[in-house]
mmCIF file of C-alpha atoms and ligand atoms in Angstrom:
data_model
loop_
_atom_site.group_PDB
_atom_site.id
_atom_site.type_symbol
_atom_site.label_atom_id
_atom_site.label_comp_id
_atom_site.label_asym_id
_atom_site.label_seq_id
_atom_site.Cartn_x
_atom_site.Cartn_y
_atom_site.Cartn_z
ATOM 1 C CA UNK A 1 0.000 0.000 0.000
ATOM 2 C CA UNK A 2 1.615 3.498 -1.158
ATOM 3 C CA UNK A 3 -0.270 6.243 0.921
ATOM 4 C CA UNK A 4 0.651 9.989 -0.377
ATOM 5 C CA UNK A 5 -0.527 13.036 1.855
ATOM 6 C CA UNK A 6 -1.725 15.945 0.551
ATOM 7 C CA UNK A 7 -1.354 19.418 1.699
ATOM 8 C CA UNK A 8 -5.440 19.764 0.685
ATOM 9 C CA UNK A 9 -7.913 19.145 -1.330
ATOM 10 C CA UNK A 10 -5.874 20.874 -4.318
ATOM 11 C CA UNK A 11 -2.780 19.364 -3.718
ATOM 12 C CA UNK A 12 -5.008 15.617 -3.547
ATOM 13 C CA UNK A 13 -6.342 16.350 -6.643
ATOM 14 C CA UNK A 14 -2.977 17.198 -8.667
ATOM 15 C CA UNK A 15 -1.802 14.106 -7.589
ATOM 16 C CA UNK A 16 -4.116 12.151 -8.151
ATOM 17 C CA UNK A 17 -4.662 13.438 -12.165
ATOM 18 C CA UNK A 18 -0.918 12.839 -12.053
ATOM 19 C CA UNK A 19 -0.930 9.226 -11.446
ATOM 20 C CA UNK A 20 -4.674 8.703 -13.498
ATOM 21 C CA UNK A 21 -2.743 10.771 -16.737
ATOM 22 C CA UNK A 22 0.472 8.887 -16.034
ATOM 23 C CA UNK A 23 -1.429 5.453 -16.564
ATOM 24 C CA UNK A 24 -2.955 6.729 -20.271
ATOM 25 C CA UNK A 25 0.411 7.939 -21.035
ATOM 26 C CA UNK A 26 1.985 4.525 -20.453
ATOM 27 C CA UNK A 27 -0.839 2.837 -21.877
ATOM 28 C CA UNK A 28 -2.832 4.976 -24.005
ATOM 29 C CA UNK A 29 -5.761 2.324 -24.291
ATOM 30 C CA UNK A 30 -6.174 2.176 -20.396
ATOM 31 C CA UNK A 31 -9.286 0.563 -19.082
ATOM 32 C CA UNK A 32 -10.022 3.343 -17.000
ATOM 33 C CA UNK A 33 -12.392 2.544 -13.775
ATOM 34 C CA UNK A 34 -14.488 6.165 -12.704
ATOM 35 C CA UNK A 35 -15.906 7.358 -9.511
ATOM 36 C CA UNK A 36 -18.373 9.761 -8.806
ATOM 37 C CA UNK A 37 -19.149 11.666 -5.605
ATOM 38 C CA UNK A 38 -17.676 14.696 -4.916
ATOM 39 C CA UNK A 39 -14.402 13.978 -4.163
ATOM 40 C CA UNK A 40 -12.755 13.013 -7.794
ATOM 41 C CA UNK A 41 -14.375 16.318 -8.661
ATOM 42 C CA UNK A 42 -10.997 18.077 -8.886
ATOM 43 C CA UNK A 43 -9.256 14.566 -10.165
ATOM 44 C CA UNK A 44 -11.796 15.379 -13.007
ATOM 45 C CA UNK A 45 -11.285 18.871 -13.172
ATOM 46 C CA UNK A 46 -7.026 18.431 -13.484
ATOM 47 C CA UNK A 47 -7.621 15.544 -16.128
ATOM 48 C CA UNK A 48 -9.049 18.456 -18.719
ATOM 49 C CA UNK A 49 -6.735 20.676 -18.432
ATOM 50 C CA UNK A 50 -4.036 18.163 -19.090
ATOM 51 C CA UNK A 51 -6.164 17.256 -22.276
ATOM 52 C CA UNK A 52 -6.780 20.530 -23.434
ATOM 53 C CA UNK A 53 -2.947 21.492 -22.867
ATOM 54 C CA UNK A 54 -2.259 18.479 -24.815
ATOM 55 C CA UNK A 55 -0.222 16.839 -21.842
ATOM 56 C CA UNK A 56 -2.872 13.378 -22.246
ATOM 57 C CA UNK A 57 -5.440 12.055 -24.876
ATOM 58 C CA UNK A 58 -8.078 9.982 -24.004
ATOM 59 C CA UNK A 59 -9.075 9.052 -27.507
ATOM 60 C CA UNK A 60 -8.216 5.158 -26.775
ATOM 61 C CA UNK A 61 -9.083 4.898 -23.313
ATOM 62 C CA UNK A 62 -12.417 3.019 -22.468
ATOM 63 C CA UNK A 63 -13.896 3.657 -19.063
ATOM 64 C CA UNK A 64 -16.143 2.046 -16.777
ATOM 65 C CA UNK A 65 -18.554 3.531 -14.049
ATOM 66 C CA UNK A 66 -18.602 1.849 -10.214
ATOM 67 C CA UNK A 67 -22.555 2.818 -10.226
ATOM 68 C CA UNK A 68 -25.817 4.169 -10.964
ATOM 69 C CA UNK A 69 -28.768 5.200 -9.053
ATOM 70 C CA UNK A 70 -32.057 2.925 -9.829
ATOM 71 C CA UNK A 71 -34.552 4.849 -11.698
ATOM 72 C CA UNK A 72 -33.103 7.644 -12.629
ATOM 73 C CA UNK A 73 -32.653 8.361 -16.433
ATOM 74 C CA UNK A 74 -29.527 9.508 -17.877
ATOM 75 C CA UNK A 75 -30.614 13.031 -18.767
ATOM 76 C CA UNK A 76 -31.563 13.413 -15.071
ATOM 77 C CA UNK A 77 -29.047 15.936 -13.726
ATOM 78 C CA UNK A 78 -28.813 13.756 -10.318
ATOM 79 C CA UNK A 79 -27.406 10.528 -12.446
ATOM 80 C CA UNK A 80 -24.144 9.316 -12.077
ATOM 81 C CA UNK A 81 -24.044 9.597 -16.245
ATOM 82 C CA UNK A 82 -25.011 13.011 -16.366
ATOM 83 C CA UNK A 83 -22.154 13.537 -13.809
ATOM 84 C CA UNK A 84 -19.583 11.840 -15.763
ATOM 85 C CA UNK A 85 -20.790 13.196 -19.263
ATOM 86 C CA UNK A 86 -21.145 17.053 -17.415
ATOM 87 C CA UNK A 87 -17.696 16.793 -15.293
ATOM 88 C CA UNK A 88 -15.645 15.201 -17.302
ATOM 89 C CA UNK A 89 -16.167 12.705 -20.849
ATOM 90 C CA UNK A 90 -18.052 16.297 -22.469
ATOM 91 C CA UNK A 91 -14.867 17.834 -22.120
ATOM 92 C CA UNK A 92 -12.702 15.735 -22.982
ATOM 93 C CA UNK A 93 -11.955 13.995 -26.403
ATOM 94 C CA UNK A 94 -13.218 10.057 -25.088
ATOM 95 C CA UNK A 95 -14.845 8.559 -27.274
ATOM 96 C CA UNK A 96 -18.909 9.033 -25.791
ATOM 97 C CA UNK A 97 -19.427 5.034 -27.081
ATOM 98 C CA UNK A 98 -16.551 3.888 -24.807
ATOM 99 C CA UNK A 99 -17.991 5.080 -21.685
ATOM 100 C CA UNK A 100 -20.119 2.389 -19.827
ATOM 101 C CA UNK A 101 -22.035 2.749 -16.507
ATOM 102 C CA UNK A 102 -25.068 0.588 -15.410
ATOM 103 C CA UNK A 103 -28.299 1.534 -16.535
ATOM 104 C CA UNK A 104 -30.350 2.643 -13.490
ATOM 105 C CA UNK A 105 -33.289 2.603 -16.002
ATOM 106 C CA UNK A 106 -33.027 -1.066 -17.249
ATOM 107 C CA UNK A 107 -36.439 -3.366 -16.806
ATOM 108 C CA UNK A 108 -34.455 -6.244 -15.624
ATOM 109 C CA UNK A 109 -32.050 -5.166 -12.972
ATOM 110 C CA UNK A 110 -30.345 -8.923 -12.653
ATOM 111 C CA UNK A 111 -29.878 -8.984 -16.248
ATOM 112 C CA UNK A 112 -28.475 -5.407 -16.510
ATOM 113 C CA UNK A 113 -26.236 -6.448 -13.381
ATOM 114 C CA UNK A 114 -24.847 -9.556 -15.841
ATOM 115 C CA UNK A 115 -24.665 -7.656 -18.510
ATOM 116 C CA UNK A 116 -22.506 -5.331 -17.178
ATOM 117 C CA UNK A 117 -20.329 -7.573 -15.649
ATOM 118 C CA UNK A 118 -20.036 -8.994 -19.289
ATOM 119 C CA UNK A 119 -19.103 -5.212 -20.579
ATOM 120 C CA UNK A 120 -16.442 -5.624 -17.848
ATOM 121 C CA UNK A 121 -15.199 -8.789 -19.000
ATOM 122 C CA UNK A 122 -15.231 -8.116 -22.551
ATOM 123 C CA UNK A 123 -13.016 -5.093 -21.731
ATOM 124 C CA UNK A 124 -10.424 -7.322 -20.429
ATOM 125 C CA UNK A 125 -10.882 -5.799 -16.865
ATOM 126 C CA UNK A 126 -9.906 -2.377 -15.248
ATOM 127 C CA UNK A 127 -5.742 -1.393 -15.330
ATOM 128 C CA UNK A 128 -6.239 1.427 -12.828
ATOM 129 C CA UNK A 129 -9.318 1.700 -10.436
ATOM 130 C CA UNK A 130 -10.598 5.489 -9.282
ATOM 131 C CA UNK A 131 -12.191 4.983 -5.647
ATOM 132 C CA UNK A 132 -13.734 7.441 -3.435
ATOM 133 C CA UNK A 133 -15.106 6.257 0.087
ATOM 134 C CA UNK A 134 -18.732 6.641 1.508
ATOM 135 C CA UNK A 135 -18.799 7.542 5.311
ATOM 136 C CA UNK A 136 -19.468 3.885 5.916
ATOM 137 C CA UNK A 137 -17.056 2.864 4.162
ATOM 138 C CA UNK A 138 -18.824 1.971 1.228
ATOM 139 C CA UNK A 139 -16.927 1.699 -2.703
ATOM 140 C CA UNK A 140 -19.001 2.095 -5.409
ATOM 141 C CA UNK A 141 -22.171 1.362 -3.776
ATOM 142 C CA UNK A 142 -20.669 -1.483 -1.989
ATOM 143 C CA UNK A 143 -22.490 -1.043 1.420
ATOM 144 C CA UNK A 144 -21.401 -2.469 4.751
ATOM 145 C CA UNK A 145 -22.774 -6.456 4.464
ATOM 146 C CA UNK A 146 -22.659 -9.591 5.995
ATOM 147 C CA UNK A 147 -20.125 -10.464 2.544
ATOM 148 C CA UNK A 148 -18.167 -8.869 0.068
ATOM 149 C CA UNK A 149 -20.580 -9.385 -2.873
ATOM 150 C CA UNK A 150 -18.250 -10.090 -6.331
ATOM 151 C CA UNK A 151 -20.441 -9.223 -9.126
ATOM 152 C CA UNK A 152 -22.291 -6.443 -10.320
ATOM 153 C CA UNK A 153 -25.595 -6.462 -8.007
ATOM 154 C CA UNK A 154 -28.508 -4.522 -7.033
ATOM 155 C CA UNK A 155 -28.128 -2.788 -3.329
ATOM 156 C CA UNK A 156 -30.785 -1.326 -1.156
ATOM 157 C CA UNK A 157 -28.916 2.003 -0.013
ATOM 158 C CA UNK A 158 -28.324 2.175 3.984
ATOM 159 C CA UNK A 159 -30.242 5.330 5.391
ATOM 160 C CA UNK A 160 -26.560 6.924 6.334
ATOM 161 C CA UNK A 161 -25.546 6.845 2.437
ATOM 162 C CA UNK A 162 -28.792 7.992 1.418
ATOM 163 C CA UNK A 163 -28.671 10.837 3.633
ATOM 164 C CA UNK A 164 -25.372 11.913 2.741
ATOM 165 C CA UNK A 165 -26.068 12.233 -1.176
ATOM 166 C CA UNK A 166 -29.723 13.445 -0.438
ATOM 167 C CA UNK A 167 -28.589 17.025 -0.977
ATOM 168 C CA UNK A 168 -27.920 16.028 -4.238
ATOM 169 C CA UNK A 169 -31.590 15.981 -4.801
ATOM 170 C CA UNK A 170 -33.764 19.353 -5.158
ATOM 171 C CA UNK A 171 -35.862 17.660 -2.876
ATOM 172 C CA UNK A 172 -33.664 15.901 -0.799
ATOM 173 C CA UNK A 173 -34.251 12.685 0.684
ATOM 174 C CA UNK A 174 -38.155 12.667 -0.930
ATOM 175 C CA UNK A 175 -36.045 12.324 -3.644
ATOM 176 C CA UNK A 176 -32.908 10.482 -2.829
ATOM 177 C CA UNK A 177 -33.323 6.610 -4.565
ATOM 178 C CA UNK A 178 -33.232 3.915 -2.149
ATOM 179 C CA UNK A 179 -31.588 1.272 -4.791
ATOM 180 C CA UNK A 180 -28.515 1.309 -7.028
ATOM 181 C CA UNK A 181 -26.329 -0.591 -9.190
ATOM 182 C CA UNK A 182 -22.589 -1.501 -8.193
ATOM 183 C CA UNK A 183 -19.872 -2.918 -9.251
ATOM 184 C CA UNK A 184 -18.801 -5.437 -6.815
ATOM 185 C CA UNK A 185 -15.684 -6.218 -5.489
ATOM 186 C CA UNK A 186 -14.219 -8.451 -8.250
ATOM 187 C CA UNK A 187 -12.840 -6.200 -10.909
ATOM 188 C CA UNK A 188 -12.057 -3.478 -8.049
ATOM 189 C CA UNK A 189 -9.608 -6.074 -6.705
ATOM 190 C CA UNK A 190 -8.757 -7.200 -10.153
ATOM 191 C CA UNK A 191 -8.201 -3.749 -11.218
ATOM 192 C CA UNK A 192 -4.195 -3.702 -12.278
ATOM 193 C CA UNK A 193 -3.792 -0.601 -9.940
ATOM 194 C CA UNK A 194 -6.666 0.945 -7.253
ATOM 195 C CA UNK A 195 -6.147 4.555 -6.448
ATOM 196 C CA UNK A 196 -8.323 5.491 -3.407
ATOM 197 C CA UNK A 197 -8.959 9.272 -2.811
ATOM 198 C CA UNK A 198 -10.597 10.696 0.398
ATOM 199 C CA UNK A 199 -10.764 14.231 2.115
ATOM 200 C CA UNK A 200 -10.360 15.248 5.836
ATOM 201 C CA UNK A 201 -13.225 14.370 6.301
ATOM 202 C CA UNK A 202 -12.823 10.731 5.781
ATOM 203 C CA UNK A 203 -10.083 10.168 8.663
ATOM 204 C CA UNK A 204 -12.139 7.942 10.820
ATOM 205 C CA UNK A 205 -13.102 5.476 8.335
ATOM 206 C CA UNK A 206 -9.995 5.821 6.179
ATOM 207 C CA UNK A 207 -8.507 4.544 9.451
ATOM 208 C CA UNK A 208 -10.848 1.873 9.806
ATOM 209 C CA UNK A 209 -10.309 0.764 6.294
ATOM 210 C CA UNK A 210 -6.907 1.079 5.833
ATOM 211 C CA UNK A 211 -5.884 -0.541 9.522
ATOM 212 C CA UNK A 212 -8.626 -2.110 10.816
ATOM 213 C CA UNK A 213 -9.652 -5.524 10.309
ATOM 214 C CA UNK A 214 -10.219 -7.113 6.624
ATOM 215 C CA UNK A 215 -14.217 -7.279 6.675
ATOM 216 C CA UNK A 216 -17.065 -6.868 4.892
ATOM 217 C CA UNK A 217 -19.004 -4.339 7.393
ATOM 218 C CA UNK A 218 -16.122 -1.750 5.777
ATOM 219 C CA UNK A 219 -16.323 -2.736 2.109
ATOM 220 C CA UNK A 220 -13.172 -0.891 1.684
ATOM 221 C CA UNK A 221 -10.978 -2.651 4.136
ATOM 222 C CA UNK A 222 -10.562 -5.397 1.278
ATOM 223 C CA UNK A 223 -8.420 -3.001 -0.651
ATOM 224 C CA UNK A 224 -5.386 -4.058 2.124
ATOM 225 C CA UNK A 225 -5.348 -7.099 0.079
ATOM 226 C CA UNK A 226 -4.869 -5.411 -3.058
ATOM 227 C CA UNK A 227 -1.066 -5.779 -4.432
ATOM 228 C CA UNK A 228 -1.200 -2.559 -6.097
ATOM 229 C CA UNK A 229 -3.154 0.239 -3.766
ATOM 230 C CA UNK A 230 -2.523 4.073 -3.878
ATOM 231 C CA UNK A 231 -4.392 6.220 -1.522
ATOM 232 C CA UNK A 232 -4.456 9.897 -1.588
ATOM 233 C CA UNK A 233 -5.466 10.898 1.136
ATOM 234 C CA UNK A 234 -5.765 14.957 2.379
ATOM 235 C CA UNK A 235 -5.246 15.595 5.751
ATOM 236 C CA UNK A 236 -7.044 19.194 6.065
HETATM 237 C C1 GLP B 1 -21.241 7.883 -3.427
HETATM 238 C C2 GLP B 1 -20.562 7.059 -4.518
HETATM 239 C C3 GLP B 1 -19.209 6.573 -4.074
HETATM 240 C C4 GLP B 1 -18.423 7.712 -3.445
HETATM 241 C C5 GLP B 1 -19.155 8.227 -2.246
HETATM 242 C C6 GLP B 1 -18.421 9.300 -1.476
HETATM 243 O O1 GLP B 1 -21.870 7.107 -2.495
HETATM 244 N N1 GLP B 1 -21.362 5.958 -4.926
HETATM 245 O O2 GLP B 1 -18.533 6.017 -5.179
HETATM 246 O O3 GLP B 1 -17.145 7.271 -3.092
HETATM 247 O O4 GLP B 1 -20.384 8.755 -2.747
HETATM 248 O O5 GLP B 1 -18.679 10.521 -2.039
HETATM 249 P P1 GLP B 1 -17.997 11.891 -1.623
HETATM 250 O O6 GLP B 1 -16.702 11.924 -2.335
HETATM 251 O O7 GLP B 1 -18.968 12.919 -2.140
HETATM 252 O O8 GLP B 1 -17.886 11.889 -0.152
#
């Protein structure tokens, strides 16, 4: 495990474009794993203006989303696609067709599950892994469990998360969905390379995750086992 400190938020998010543009420019067809929340906001932020002053292309690089919130459509300003499109694939030169996230919208939530767990496949898996960390120490939607569930699934959102991304919503928690779509744990472990990102705010269960015991009621305490971990973590 490589842990880097930051000075602040800023300084967290320099580094961690630096090590997310790094990978495309050693590989420019990365299999890029995203994150939303709003912590890789500034990741997401750095990673344009490297673009646009020609420093990294994205034009080969394929990326796949940890989540998506059940029932709500893409053009819905609270998805997790309209997020990624808005903050970062709009303004950058990906190609649109090589961004994949679950669709919240699908009929069939098991089949959407396998089906994008055969998108992930297909892909050949994830080289580097963008993580933030829920307050629970949830990844993706990963919530705290009785087992670390591998595939894509459907979760029923614990009140905590829910009230944490309720302001989100223009009408907050009468609005904030009680079901999403995640990734599970297999291709986060599989991922070549996992690079974690959490504010201040996260010291308690950065602790817990990073130190504590390996289990599944802190989803991301499984990333000690991962051989190739990077957290960037801001202590202020
Ligand atoms: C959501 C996302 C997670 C993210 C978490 C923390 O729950 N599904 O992927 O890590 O929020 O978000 P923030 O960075 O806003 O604290």
């Amino acid at each position: 495990m490589n842990i880097i400190r930051a000075i602040d938020h800023e300084d967290m998010a320099c580094k961690a474009a630096n090590l997310i543009a790094a990978q495309v420019l050693i590989k420019p067809k990365s299999i890029l794993g995203l994150a939303t929340g709003s912590t890789p906001l500034g990741v997401y932020a750095r990673l344009i203006l490297k673009q646009r002053a020609a420093e990294v292309s994205f034009a080969a690089v394929k990326s796949v989303n940890l989540d998506e919130y059940c029932g709500i459509a893409a053009s819905d300003e609270t998805s997790y696609r309209y997020y990624m499109n808005h903050n970062l694939f709009d303004q950058i030169d990906i190609d649109p067709a090589n961004t994949y996230l679950p669709d919240g919208m699908a009929a069939d939530f098991d089949a959407e599950c396998a089906r994008y767990d055969h998108v992930i496949e297909e892909l050949g898996g994830v080289d580097l892994q963008l993580l933030g960390i829920g307050m629970n120490g949830h990844i993706g939607f990963n919530e705290p469990c009785d087992h670390f569930k591998m595939g894509t699934h459907c979760v029923q959102l614990t009140q905590s998360t829910r009230e944490a991304n309720a302001i989100y919503f223009s009408r907050g928690m009468e609005d904030m969905p009680s079901f999403a779509l995640t990734m599970g744990m297999r291709p986060i472990m599989q991922a070549k390379r996992v690079l974690l990102v959490a504010g201040a705010n996260k010291k308690e269960v950065i602790a817990q995750a990073l130190e504590g015991p390996v289990t599944p009621r802190v989803p991301a305490s499984i990333l000690q086992l991962h051989p190739r971990l990077t957290v960037v973590y801001c202590e202020q």
